[in-house]
Amino acid sequence: MAYGRLDIFWPDGRLESVTLTGQTVSVGRSAGNSVVLDTETVSRYHFSITHENDTVSITDLDSENGTYVDGVRLPSNEARILDGVEEIQAGHLRIIFHALDETPTSPMPLGGEEDTQRIEREEATFRLQVDATRLDVWPAASSSAELAITNIGTEPQLYNIEVQGLPRGWARINRPRLEIAPNETAYVLINIKPPRRPDNTPRSYPTQINVYSDDRPDITLTAPLDVRIQGYSGFGVALARPLIENRESIRIFLHNQGSAPLNIRLRGASPDGALILRLPDGILRLAAGQRMQITGEAVPRQRALLGQSTIHRFDILAQSQSNAPFTAVVSGKAEVAARFKIWQLMAVGGIAASLLILAFLAALGALAPRPPQIRDLQVNSGQLAQGDSLILQWASDNTDAINIRVNQAPFLTLDGTANSVEIDTSELSGDVTITVQGSGDGSTDEESVSVYIYREMLINSFTVEPATVVRNVISTINLSWDVAGATSVEISGLEAFTNAPIQRTFDSVDSLQGISGVATGPVILSLRAEDEVGNVAERQVTVTVSDPTCIANEEVVLREGPNTRNQQVGIIPAGERVVVDAQDGNAGWLRIVLPSAVRGWGERDLFTCDSSFQVESLQAVLNVPPPQQASPMPSSQPQTGQPPTGQPQANQPQIGPTLPPNVTATLSAAPTQTPISTPPPSPTLAIETAP
């Protein structure tokens, strides 16, 4: 049973959720952990979470950068109890712990009638009902509305469902096209799931659910739906360099990964008190998706007069100024050099001579230039589809050459005056680090930026074989698909063909073979694919149906049941082609569908059926009512032709006249004259000669 969940927010905007079920869950960079975090800012074994006696606790495993809970660093190897909804900082990852309780609860009542819409038009032969007027949706989550379509006409109809007003790929309709019989109601689920992106800011989308039939596409019923996208939060903070050399500036990168503006206040801390952190005062406001670079200083409180340099750790705390505050922490180290080194004192005697030499070199204009500098590195997007152009821009000073590295591998060398470059991402994927290094006069300076390259999703194929099956006949179909770049594929619509349990989620390249079922109408199959960043692609294929037909070998009498004692309902002339829709349980009779929608049974041996189907696979009707039994007339004298005493007399049903060829038949109640002891007659056929 799950007792908690970790929501892991990555600097590139990704959200990963992990359910906690084991008694002890270890988290770190090593593959031996229960939860593996592939980032260098996390130790091989960073922290663990333990569930014991209904208590959940977290323990830092002597990690390099420390583990912070609600902004407070944990002592190593000491457990700290988690109550639920705590913020954990590990390296540059922000992690939220949620406590879960899977104790069964009582069901909650559904919403009231005021949330239900009913849509009707006088000229329409159908009506709609939607169980919602408004949907609140959070990016990367989903909300659903149920649509009920009632066919109030007299004929079966094919209906089409469309959703307008939302960006492409947000809305998913589980049955976008379906057939509904007269006076029947079918239900359609409309699921709305926007991707988690900073540009999906909180706003309202006036949405329309449109429904129309194939017969009358000009009559459309529309249900309005107010879809309100809610905001989400996410934040990342990182240092340009984990080690700050003597008196070097601290460069801090901030990234608002949420969809709403975020106010941040920075403060610094020195665990050993050796440093004074000077950071910008006041509140920093970051727009949705905005990245910002901040500069600060780590000033030593005091410096030794002589000796070696010392290293001191410092923490940068970014605190949100909102109703749901959080604190993100990033740690670094600063080098503090002594005021004088021993060799400096030994060289005092040569200072004067050095000054003379420098003055001479200055007069010749040969003084060494200032060191190179790379600054203001920017990228056109932190998340790109594979094949899209990655555009880098930067500013540089005192550079003779610019070297571009991709994941630390040399990529391109440019002239020192260059300030931008376009990189082809066709061969890149996943987390990619781009480094811009400027060099000049024997020294270098560099800046790096991370982007995420995902494979663009493409539906290469979605096929079904055969493309046509025979109605009311047990058939077998095979599906296959190939969706490049998809992380999951869902197949829906098979429930209209088969009642066999079939999984819904598959790999990007897969197939379903040998699915047996019976089609009573067109089978609409839908493929929905989703990639690693939440993009959605959909496609449909339709399996058409043909009617099973047979030809009468001779004149065939049709009866109301599969028995020669059943009432006669018509005659099929020899050579006539008819549609069949069932066989009886003993496979001796076929049920014929006449053009007037009247059904009758004929002996199977009197027909030759098409080779497009096997008669044995035709659906069977097992609950056919037996023929009515006629009571014999009371008599004291045996009748002529009566069987000998002791043998049962066969019941003789009321049979209508034999129909000549080329007649039309309509069903009516034609009373016949019967003896008093005989039950009332079954309906017979009134016969009219066809013109």
XYZ file of C-alpha atoms in Angstrom:
691
model
C 0.000 0.000 0.000
C 1.332 3.428 -0.956
C 2.013 5.838 1.886
C 3.392 8.818 -0.020
C 4.384 10.415 -3.319
C 7.379 12.462 -4.435
C 6.802 15.159 -7.085
C 10.226 15.957 -8.590
C 10.586 19.315 -10.391
C 13.545 19.451 -12.818
C 15.186 22.744 -13.883
C 14.093 22.205 -17.509
C 10.413 22.177 -16.498
C 9.846 18.426 -16.349
C 7.711 16.960 -13.564
C 8.269 13.392 -12.391
C 6.049 11.676 -9.796
C 7.142 8.610 -7.808
C 4.805 6.592 -5.559
C 6.374 5.377 -2.291
C 5.507 1.806 -1.302
C 8.630 0.190 0.153
C 9.477 0.410 3.841
C 12.767 2.138 2.934
C 13.218 4.144 -0.281
C 16.695 5.414 -1.153
C 17.176 8.409 -3.473
C 20.358 9.355 -5.308
C 22.418 9.292 -8.495
C 23.534 5.646 -8.297
C 21.603 2.951 -10.165
C 21.319 1.004 -6.892
C 18.771 3.472 -5.469
C 15.023 2.959 -5.374
C 14.641 6.386 -7.041
C 17.455 7.335 -9.437
C 18.071 11.074 -10.082
C 20.451 11.495 -13.020
C 22.116 14.799 -12.132
C 25.609 15.654 -10.903
C 24.211 17.968 -8.196
C 22.874 14.924 -6.295
C 25.142 12.500 -4.405
C 25.321 8.803 -5.286
C 23.230 8.033 -2.182
C 21.656 11.343 -1.198
C 18.776 10.654 1.214
C 16.347 7.913 2.237
C 12.675 7.840 3.262
C 11.481 5.269 5.814
C 7.915 4.184 6.656
C 7.608 2.494 10.029
C 4.743 2.338 12.562
C 2.614 4.702 10.405
C 5.391 7.318 10.591
C 7.315 8.616 7.577
C 10.806 10.059 8.095
C 13.648 11.343 5.905
C 17.386 10.916 6.546
C 20.284 12.646 4.787
C 22.915 10.047 3.820
C 25.933 12.322 4.336
C 25.373 13.941 0.927
C 27.855 16.429 -0.544
C 25.381 19.293 -1.125
C 23.074 18.425 1.738
C 19.341 17.740 2.016
C 16.991 20.608 2.893
C 13.445 20.272 4.220
C 11.428 23.487 4.096
C 14.677 25.447 3.753
C 16.443 23.849 6.753
C 19.474 21.633 6.142
C 19.217 18.211 7.775
C 22.040 16.890 9.945
C 23.627 13.831 8.334
C 22.268 10.421 9.355
C 19.547 11.872 11.622
C 15.899 11.071 10.861
C 13.380 13.886 10.494
C 9.623 13.098 10.541
C 7.580 14.124 7.469
C 3.977 15.173 8.032
C 3.004 15.677 4.375
C 3.449 18.418 1.737
C 7.038 19.200 2.778
C 9.467 20.713 0.296
C 12.734 18.812 -0.101
C 15.760 20.373 -1.825
C 18.429 17.995 -3.167
C 21.038 19.626 -5.389
C 19.146 21.754 -7.907
C 16.027 19.591 -7.687
C 12.881 20.732 -5.895
C 10.914 17.762 -4.512
C 7.507 17.853 -2.825
C 6.506 15.027 -0.454
C 2.782 14.212 -0.315
C 1.402 11.854 2.316
C -1.159 9.358 0.959
C -3.942 7.525 2.766
C -5.433 4.565 0.880
C -7.979 3.721 3.590
C -11.338 3.063 1.873
C -13.701 6.049 2.062
C -17.398 6.513 1.469
C -18.392 7.624 -2.024
C -19.161 11.310 -2.436
C -22.382 12.431 -4.136
C -22.155 13.772 -7.647
C -22.766 17.385 -8.556
C -26.253 18.826 -8.583
C -28.619 19.315 -11.455
C -27.470 22.886 -11.875
C -24.220 21.588 -13.423
C -26.053 19.663 -16.178
C -26.805 21.124 -19.610
C -29.639 19.873 -21.853
C -29.611 20.959 -25.496
C -32.496 20.378 -27.900
C -33.763 21.864 -31.199
C -37.209 21.419 -32.678
C -35.910 20.300 -36.077
C -33.251 17.946 -34.653
C -33.921 14.228 -34.211
C -31.519 13.949 -31.284
C -30.764 15.760 -28.031
C -27.678 16.307 -25.855
C -26.913 16.340 -22.171
C -23.554 17.417 -20.697
C -22.759 16.865 -17.030
C -20.739 20.098 -16.658
C -20.798 23.770 -17.605
C -17.252 24.512 -16.430
C -14.038 22.507 -16.126
C -11.019 23.542 -14.042
C -7.867 21.964 -15.527
C -4.267 22.050 -14.379
C -1.482 21.606 -16.975
C -0.253 17.973 -17.203
C -3.423 16.881 -15.349
C -6.803 16.244 -16.929
C -10.517 16.858 -16.398
C -13.443 15.194 -18.145
C -17.002 15.941 -19.154
C -19.559 13.266 -20.048
C -21.775 13.847 -23.068
C -25.039 11.900 -23.493
C -26.542 11.705 -27.021
C -30.135 10.432 -27.382
C -31.515 9.441 -30.775
C -35.200 10.491 -30.668
C -35.726 9.649 -34.361
C -37.087 6.502 -35.968
C -33.908 5.354 -37.786
C -30.382 4.480 -36.621
C -28.015 7.428 -37.080
C -24.243 7.965 -37.225
C -23.206 10.944 -35.111
C -19.998 12.995 -35.170
C -18.588 14.760 -32.095
C -16.129 17.667 -32.325
C -14.577 20.034 -29.785
C -13.718 23.610 -30.789
C -12.032 26.451 -28.942
C -9.017 24.596 -27.490
C -5.450 24.323 -28.842
C -4.794 21.277 -30.992
C -4.199 18.077 -29.051
C -5.724 19.242 -25.747
C -9.095 17.515 -26.122
C -9.534 13.765 -26.495
C -12.892 12.219 -27.436
C -13.135 8.512 -26.670
C -15.896 7.985 -29.295
C -15.703 10.766 -31.901
C -18.049 8.898 -34.242
C -20.715 6.399 -33.222
C -23.988 4.824 -34.330
C -27.068 5.077 -32.080
C -30.300 3.123 -32.514
C -33.704 4.842 -32.211
C -34.718 5.775 -28.652
C -31.276 4.786 -27.388
C -28.722 6.924 -25.506
C -24.953 6.659 -25.926
C -22.318 8.237 -23.714
C -19.129 9.967 -24.849
C -16.248 10.982 -22.569
C -14.432 14.214 -23.426
C -11.037 14.453 -21.694
C -9.081 17.723 -21.628
C -5.353 17.617 -20.798
C -3.163 20.669 -21.549
C 0.624 20.125 -21.575
C 2.744 21.512 -18.769
C 4.431 24.526 -20.357
C 5.135 28.035 -19.056
C 3.131 29.602 -21.897
C -0.019 27.812 -20.666
C -0.864 30.705 -18.373
C -4.077 30.791 -16.329
C -6.960 31.774 -18.567
C -10.430 30.765 -19.702
C -11.145 29.023 -23.017
C -14.750 29.353 -24.272
C -15.183 25.843 -25.704
C -17.931 24.290 -27.812
C -18.954 20.629 -28.071
C -20.586 20.181 -31.500
C -22.647 17.123 -32.482
C -24.229 16.432 -35.889
C -25.476 13.390 -37.810
C -24.321 12.072 -41.171
C -27.842 12.441 -42.582
C -28.273 16.086 -41.548
C -24.836 17.722 -41.101
C -26.537 21.124 -41.405
C -28.266 20.596 -38.028
C -25.668 20.885 -35.267
C -26.352 20.909 -31.531
C -23.758 22.867 -29.555
C -23.024 22.612 -25.833
C -20.900 25.462 -24.409
C -18.186 24.563 -21.910
C -16.022 27.009 -19.966
C -12.530 25.444 -19.716
C -10.396 27.278 -17.179
C -6.677 26.561 -17.191
C -5.247 26.928 -13.704
C -1.733 28.037 -12.845
C 1.071 25.795 -11.662
C 4.375 26.580 -10.001
C 7.908 25.443 -10.590
C 11.271 27.005 -9.862
C 14.937 26.284 -10.469
C 18.093 27.896 -9.119
C 21.714 27.069 -9.992
C 25.213 28.518 -9.729
C 27.347 29.205 -12.784
C 30.381 27.820 -10.913
C 30.253 25.610 -7.811
C 33.670 26.997 -6.677
C 34.139 30.757 -6.522
C 37.796 31.721 -6.754
C 39.272 34.554 -4.722
C 37.002 37.638 -4.954
C 35.227 36.292 -8.028
C 31.556 37.262 -8.473
C 28.820 34.737 -7.724
C 26.601 34.233 -10.762
C 23.169 32.789 -9.927
C 20.700 31.509 -12.525
C 16.983 31.674 -11.671
C 14.234 30.028 -13.726
C 10.487 30.384 -13.196
C 9.247 27.013 -14.461
C 5.613 27.808 -13.660
C 2.812 29.389 -15.660
C 2.280 32.432 -13.422
C 4.562 35.328 -12.355
C 6.771 34.513 -9.380
C 8.283 36.870 -6.796
C 11.600 35.723 -5.327
C 13.761 37.133 -2.537
C 17.395 35.980 -2.272
C 19.442 35.670 0.888
C 22.769 34.063 1.645
C 24.085 32.009 4.535
C 27.597 31.016 5.641
C 27.480 27.900 7.864
C 30.895 28.635 9.443
C 30.357 32.396 9.550
C 33.492 33.090 7.523
C 31.711 34.826 4.639
C 29.403 37.781 4.118
C 27.048 37.171 1.178
C 26.121 40.321 -0.715
C 23.095 39.740 -2.897
C 20.549 42.090 -4.535
C 18.075 43.552 -2.054
C 14.344 43.579 -2.608
C 12.029 41.287 -4.540
C 12.887 39.860 -7.959
C 9.873 39.352 -10.227
C 10.085 36.588 -12.838
C 7.452 36.256 -15.539
C 6.122 32.818 -16.497
C 8.972 30.786 -18.011
C 11.499 33.616 -17.527
C 15.188 32.954 -16.835
C 17.280 35.517 -14.956
C 20.973 35.842 -14.059
C 21.861 37.539 -10.774
C 25.338 38.596 -9.611
C 26.503 38.678 -5.992
C 29.660 38.527 -3.880
C 31.091 36.324 -1.144
C 33.260 38.633 0.998
C 35.462 37.127 3.735
C 34.956 38.567 7.210
C 38.704 38.445 7.736
C 41.720 37.222 5.823
C 44.968 35.774 7.128
C 48.054 37.852 6.624
C 50.146 34.921 5.363
C 49.449 31.323 4.408
C 47.490 29.144 1.994
C 44.006 29.839 0.632
C 41.019 28.443 2.568
C 37.707 27.060 1.230
C 34.366 27.955 2.839
C 30.895 26.715 1.968
C 27.974 29.081 1.419
C 24.251 28.647 0.691
C 22.015 30.737 -1.560
C 18.349 30.565 -0.490
C 15.653 31.633 -2.968
C 12.381 32.234 -1.106
C 9.086 32.699 -2.933
C 6.829 35.546 -1.835
C 3.412 33.953 -2.406
C 0.499 32.409 -0.540
C 2.163 29.008 -0.951
C 5.775 29.872 -0.057
C 8.723 27.609 -0.746
C 12.487 27.849 -0.400
C 14.989 26.561 -2.934
C 18.605 26.175 -1.817
C 21.803 25.869 -3.819
C 25.238 25.489 -2.232
C 28.662 26.576 -3.382
C 32.195 27.066 -2.130
C 34.316 30.200 -2.046
C 38.103 30.450 -1.956
C 39.571 32.994 0.476
C 43.216 33.840 -0.188
C 45.652 35.179 2.433
C 46.573 38.843 2.194
C 50.182 38.004 1.382
C 51.884 34.849 0.332
C 55.421 34.055 1.450
C 56.793 34.312 -2.012
C 55.254 37.762 -2.283
C 57.333 38.990 0.666
C 60.429 37.441 -0.832
C 59.762 39.298 -4.047
C 59.390 42.730 -2.448
C 62.939 43.502 -3.369
C 62.178 43.067 -7.025
C 59.049 45.201 -7.075
C 60.850 48.361 -8.028
C 62.591 46.650 -10.931
C 59.282 45.139 -12.013
C 57.682 48.563 -11.997
C 60.423 49.876 -14.218
C 59.969 46.975 -16.616
C 56.206 47.467 -16.662
C 56.627 51.140 -17.318
C 58.926 50.336 -20.186
C 56.465 47.763 -21.623
C 53.620 50.201 -21.214
C 55.556 52.737 -23.181
C 55.935 50.175 -25.944
C 52.209 49.309 -25.775
C 52.982 45.722 -24.959
C 51.020 45.402 -21.743
C 48.941 42.236 -21.623
C 45.286 42.857 -22.512
C 42.443 42.203 -20.119
C 41.312 38.552 -19.800
C 38.489 37.294 -22.045
C 34.910 37.279 -20.779
C 31.720 35.494 -21.889
C 28.445 36.853 -20.497
C 24.688 37.037 -21.041
C 24.447 33.561 -22.621
C 20.876 32.888 -23.817
C 19.073 30.142 -25.741
C 15.924 30.511 -27.849
C 14.098 27.804 -25.852
C 14.858 25.457 -23.002
C 12.872 22.670 -24.691
C 13.063 21.870 -28.411
C 11.833 19.162 -30.756
C 14.577 17.121 -32.373
C 15.467 18.804 -35.672
C 14.469 22.319 -34.585
C 17.199 24.949 -34.624
C 18.893 25.782 -31.345
C 19.974 29.428 -31.372
C 22.605 30.622 -28.893
C 23.384 34.302 -28.228
C 26.015 35.820 -25.976
C 28.187 38.849 -25.377
C 31.981 38.658 -25.202
C 34.954 40.892 -24.389
C 38.632 40.465 -25.250
C 38.149 37.158 -27.095
C 40.276 35.955 -30.000
C 38.219 32.778 -30.607
C 34.911 31.283 -29.523
C 34.730 27.505 -28.947
C 31.343 25.776 -28.759
C 31.073 22.470 -26.871
C 28.029 20.174 -26.827
C 27.936 17.873 -23.785
C 31.651 18.746 -23.281
C 32.522 17.497 -26.777
C 34.108 20.054 -29.198
C 31.505 21.179 -31.708
C 32.477 24.418 -33.470
C 35.123 27.164 -33.421
C 34.165 30.727 -34.341
C 35.895 34.043 -34.670
C 36.257 36.015 -31.445
C 33.798 38.652 -32.665
C 30.926 36.148 -33.086
C 27.986 36.571 -30.738
C 25.499 33.928 -31.944
C 25.322 30.503 -33.532
C 22.595 28.171 -34.832
C 22.929 24.482 -33.926
C 21.179 21.610 -35.721
C 19.532 19.330 -33.146
C 18.829 16.416 -35.509
C 21.468 14.232 -33.813
C 20.810 15.423 -30.237
C 18.360 14.109 -27.635
C 17.629 14.359 -23.925
C 19.413 16.789 -21.603
C 22.036 18.688 -23.584
C 24.574 21.124 -22.115
C 25.910 23.809 -24.464
C 29.124 25.567 -23.414
C 30.430 28.783 -24.984
C 34.129 29.324 -24.245
C 36.030 32.476 -25.135
C 39.826 32.411 -25.333
C 42.406 35.140 -25.611
C 46.033 35.713 -24.636
C 46.409 32.324 -22.998
C 43.303 32.462 -20.763
C 39.675 31.389 -21.160
C 36.221 32.141 -19.823
C 33.038 30.174 -20.414
C 29.328 29.919 -19.687
C 26.970 26.969 -20.069
C 23.252 26.507 -20.600
C 21.097 23.366 -20.557
C 18.297 22.516 -22.974
C 16.100 19.466 -23.383
C 15.767 17.919 -26.863
C 12.791 15.617 -27.381
C 12.000 13.471 -30.387
C 9.103 14.911 -32.369
C 6.210 12.512 -32.544
C 5.028 11.221 -35.945
C 2.372 8.614 -36.738
C 4.069 6.634 -39.513
C 1.265 4.081 -39.822
C -1.957 2.850 -38.222
C -3.565 -0.029 -40.143
C -6.234 -2.653 -39.642
C -6.707 -5.838 -41.669
C -9.074 -6.699 -43.157
C -10.521 -3.265 -43.939
C -14.017 -4.756 -44.330
C -15.743 -7.467 -42.295
C -19.128 -9.146 -42.708
C -21.932 -7.929 -40.452
C -23.165 -10.309 -37.706
C -20.433 -12.843 -38.538
C -17.625 -13.788 -36.163
C -14.552 -12.147 -37.723
C -10.889 -11.679 -36.842
C -9.015 -8.403 -37.293
C -5.343 -7.438 -36.860
C -4.091 -3.978 -35.891
C -0.577 -2.549 -36.208
C 0.943 0.892 -35.713
C 4.227 2.763 -35.753
C 4.405 6.104 -33.908
C 7.914 7.553 -33.861
C 8.778 9.478 -30.707
C 5.795 8.299 -28.637
C 6.202 7.160 -25.041
C 2.739 5.592 -24.893
C -0.030 4.629 -27.315
C -3.688 4.064 -26.444
C -6.122 2.145 -28.671
C -9.878 2.601 -28.195
C -13.008 1.513 -30.044
C -12.489 -2.264 -29.842
C -15.238 -2.512 -27.238
C -17.753 -2.035 -30.078
C -16.360 -5.164 -31.775
C -15.374 -7.615 -29.051
C -16.131 -8.205 -25.384
C -12.753 -9.824 -24.759
C -10.575 -7.940 -22.217
C -7.901 -5.993 -24.103
C -5.303 -3.652 -22.624
C -5.479 -0.020 -23.742
C -1.854 1.150 -23.475
C 0.940 -0.097 -25.739
C 4.448 0.686 -26.989
C 5.091 3.108 -29.838
C 5.593 0.255 -32.336
C 3.280 -2.655 -31.643
C 0.340 -4.691 -32.926
C -2.788 -6.549 -31.838
C -3.241 -9.832 -33.654
C -6.176 -12.228 -33.897
C -8.915 -10.136 -32.252
C -12.211 -11.993 -32.701
C -15.602 -10.341 -32.486
C -18.875 -9.550 -34.239
C -19.475 -6.235 -36.028
C -23.048 -4.966 -36.166
C -22.007 -1.713 -37.832
C -18.859 0.234 -38.808
C -16.070 -0.183 -36.212
C -14.246 3.086 -35.552
C -10.796 2.532 -33.988
C -8.864 5.444 -32.471
C -5.137 5.740 -31.776
C -3.920 8.321 -29.269
C -0.174 8.763 -28.763
C 1.666 10.926 -26.234
C 5.335 11.872 -26.176
C 7.693 12.565 -23.300
C 6.756 16.251 -23.013
C 2.974 15.799 -23.182
C 2.314 16.411 -26.891
C -0.595 14.381 -28.275
C -1.231 12.922 -31.739
C -4.384 11.082 -32.816
C -5.596 9.074 -35.817
C -8.645 6.980 -36.669
C -9.340 4.064 -38.978
C -12.788 2.652 -39.777
C -13.530 -1.008 -40.436
C -16.459 -1.041 -42.846
C -19.066 -3.807 -42.906
C -20.845 -5.696 -45.691
C -24.051 -7.693 -45.389
C -23.907 -11.521 -45.536
C -26.041 -12.696 -48.448
C -27.280 -16.047 -49.743
C -29.144 -17.193 -52.892
C -32.236 -19.410 -52.722
C -31.589 -22.675 -54.578
C -35.342 -23.194 -54.995
C -38.561 -21.629 -53.797
C -38.145 -21.295 -50.015
C -40.971 -20.958 -47.483
C -40.081 -18.538 -44.660
C -41.461 -19.173 -41.189
C -41.617 -17.114 -38.017
C -39.349 -19.605 -36.241
C -36.753 -22.296 -37.131
C -39.296 -25.117 -37.309
C -41.614 -26.437 -40.033
C -44.475 -26.162 -37.526
C -44.037 -22.371 -37.202
C -46.364 -19.912 -38.950
C -45.464 -19.133 -42.556
C -44.508 -15.474 -43.157
C -43.529 -15.454 -46.833
C -41.889 -17.157 -49.795
C -38.542 -16.434 -51.480
C -38.466 -17.227 -55.227
C -35.699 -19.449 -56.560
C -32.546 -17.513 -57.495
C -33.415 -14.553 -55.204
C -30.443 -13.026 -53.245
C -31.328 -12.215 -49.635
C -29.566 -10.853 -46.532
C -29.135 -13.185 -43.560
C -28.348 -12.043 -40.026
C -28.373 -15.187 -37.832
C -28.650 -18.960 -37.600
C -30.445 -21.089 -35.036
C -28.676 -23.006 -32.301
C -28.697 -26.246 -34.287
C -27.269 -24.574 -37.431
C -30.152 -25.947 -39.517
C -31.994 -22.680 -40.275
C -31.005 -19.173 -41.441
C -32.824 -15.999 -40.450
C -33.617 -13.872 -43.510
C -34.056 -10.079 -43.434
C -36.624 -8.962 -45.988
C -36.557 -5.430 -47.510
C -39.637 -4.548 -45.440
C -37.590 -5.300 -42.260
C -39.667 -8.438 -41.649
C -37.537 -11.412 -40.564
C -38.256 -15.036 -41.339
C -36.514 -18.387 -41.038
C -35.589 -20.658 -43.949
C -33.925 -24.053 -43.998
C -30.181 -23.699 -44.450
C -29.830 -26.495 -47.000
C -32.047 -24.541 -49.418
C -29.521 -21.687 -49.790
C -26.078 -21.165 -51.300
C -24.206 -18.433 -49.387
C -21.452 -16.087 -50.543
C -17.835 -17.132 -50.120
C -17.139 -13.858 -48.266
C -18.158 -15.515 -44.983
C -18.515 -18.918 -43.394
C -22.086 -19.736 -42.467
C -20.807 -21.560 -39.375
C -19.457 -18.210 -38.090
C -22.824 -16.436 -38.361
C -24.136 -15.355 -34.977
C -26.572 -17.850 -33.421
C -29.983 -17.079 -31.883
C -30.535 -19.514 -29.037
C -33.763 -18.269 -27.428
C -36.199 -18.664 -30.326
C -39.790 -19.182 -28.968
C -41.239 -22.638 -29.796
C -44.173 -22.875 -32.256
C -47.684 -22.456 -30.840
C -49.466 -25.744 -30.188
C -52.978 -26.189 -31.626
C -55.457 -28.218 -29.531
C -57.259 -31.065 -31.436
C -61.029 -31.016 -31.938
C -62.912 -33.315 -29.512
C -64.290 -36.294 -31.381
C -65.577 -39.742 -30.465
C -64.879 -41.198 -33.884
C -61.459 -41.486 -35.460
C -61.059 -39.261 -38.524
C -59.926 -40.410 -41.914
C -56.151 -40.464 -42.089
C -55.928 -40.340 -38.290
C -52.994 -42.340 -36.894
C -53.765 -45.568 -35.087
C -54.747 -45.471 -31.441
C -51.751 -45.077 -29.121
C -49.739 -42.852 -31.521
C -49.635 -39.059 -30.839
C -51.298 -36.781 -33.354
C -49.078 -33.992 -34.709
C -50.240 -30.450 -33.992
C -51.278 -28.629 -37.160
C -50.491 -24.867 -36.978
C -52.514 -22.288 -38.896
C -50.596 -21.820 -42.166
C -51.368 -19.047 -44.653
C -51.680 -19.700 -48.353
C -48.598 -20.427 -50.412
C -47.305 -17.221 -51.987
C -46.706 -17.116 -55.722
C -43.480 -15.581 -57.019
C -43.100 -11.818 -57.487
C -45.405 -10.702 -54.707
C -44.922 -8.221 -51.881
C -45.960 -9.120 -48.377
C -47.157 -6.887 -45.534
C -47.788 -8.150 -42.028
C -51.381 -7.803 -40.758
C -53.720 -9.481 -38.298
C -55.992 -11.580 -40.542
C -58.470 -13.501 -38.349
C -59.323 -17.003 -39.428
C -62.263 -19.167 -38.484
C -61.173 -21.594 -35.798
C -62.881 -24.187 -33.610
C -63.813 -23.124 -30.112
C -61.077 -25.204 -28.517
C -58.314 -23.807 -30.788
C -56.197 -20.876 -29.487
C -56.478 -17.500 -31.258
C -54.530 -17.394 -34.531
C -51.080 -15.866 -35.005
C -50.798 -12.866 -37.358
C -50.671 -13.897 -41.007
C -49.737 -12.083 -44.192
C -52.076 -10.154 -46.462
C -50.833 -10.759 -50.015
C -50.820 -8.226 -52.816
C -49.646 -9.000 -56.335
C -46.613 -6.888 -57.221
C -47.172 -4.601 -60.221
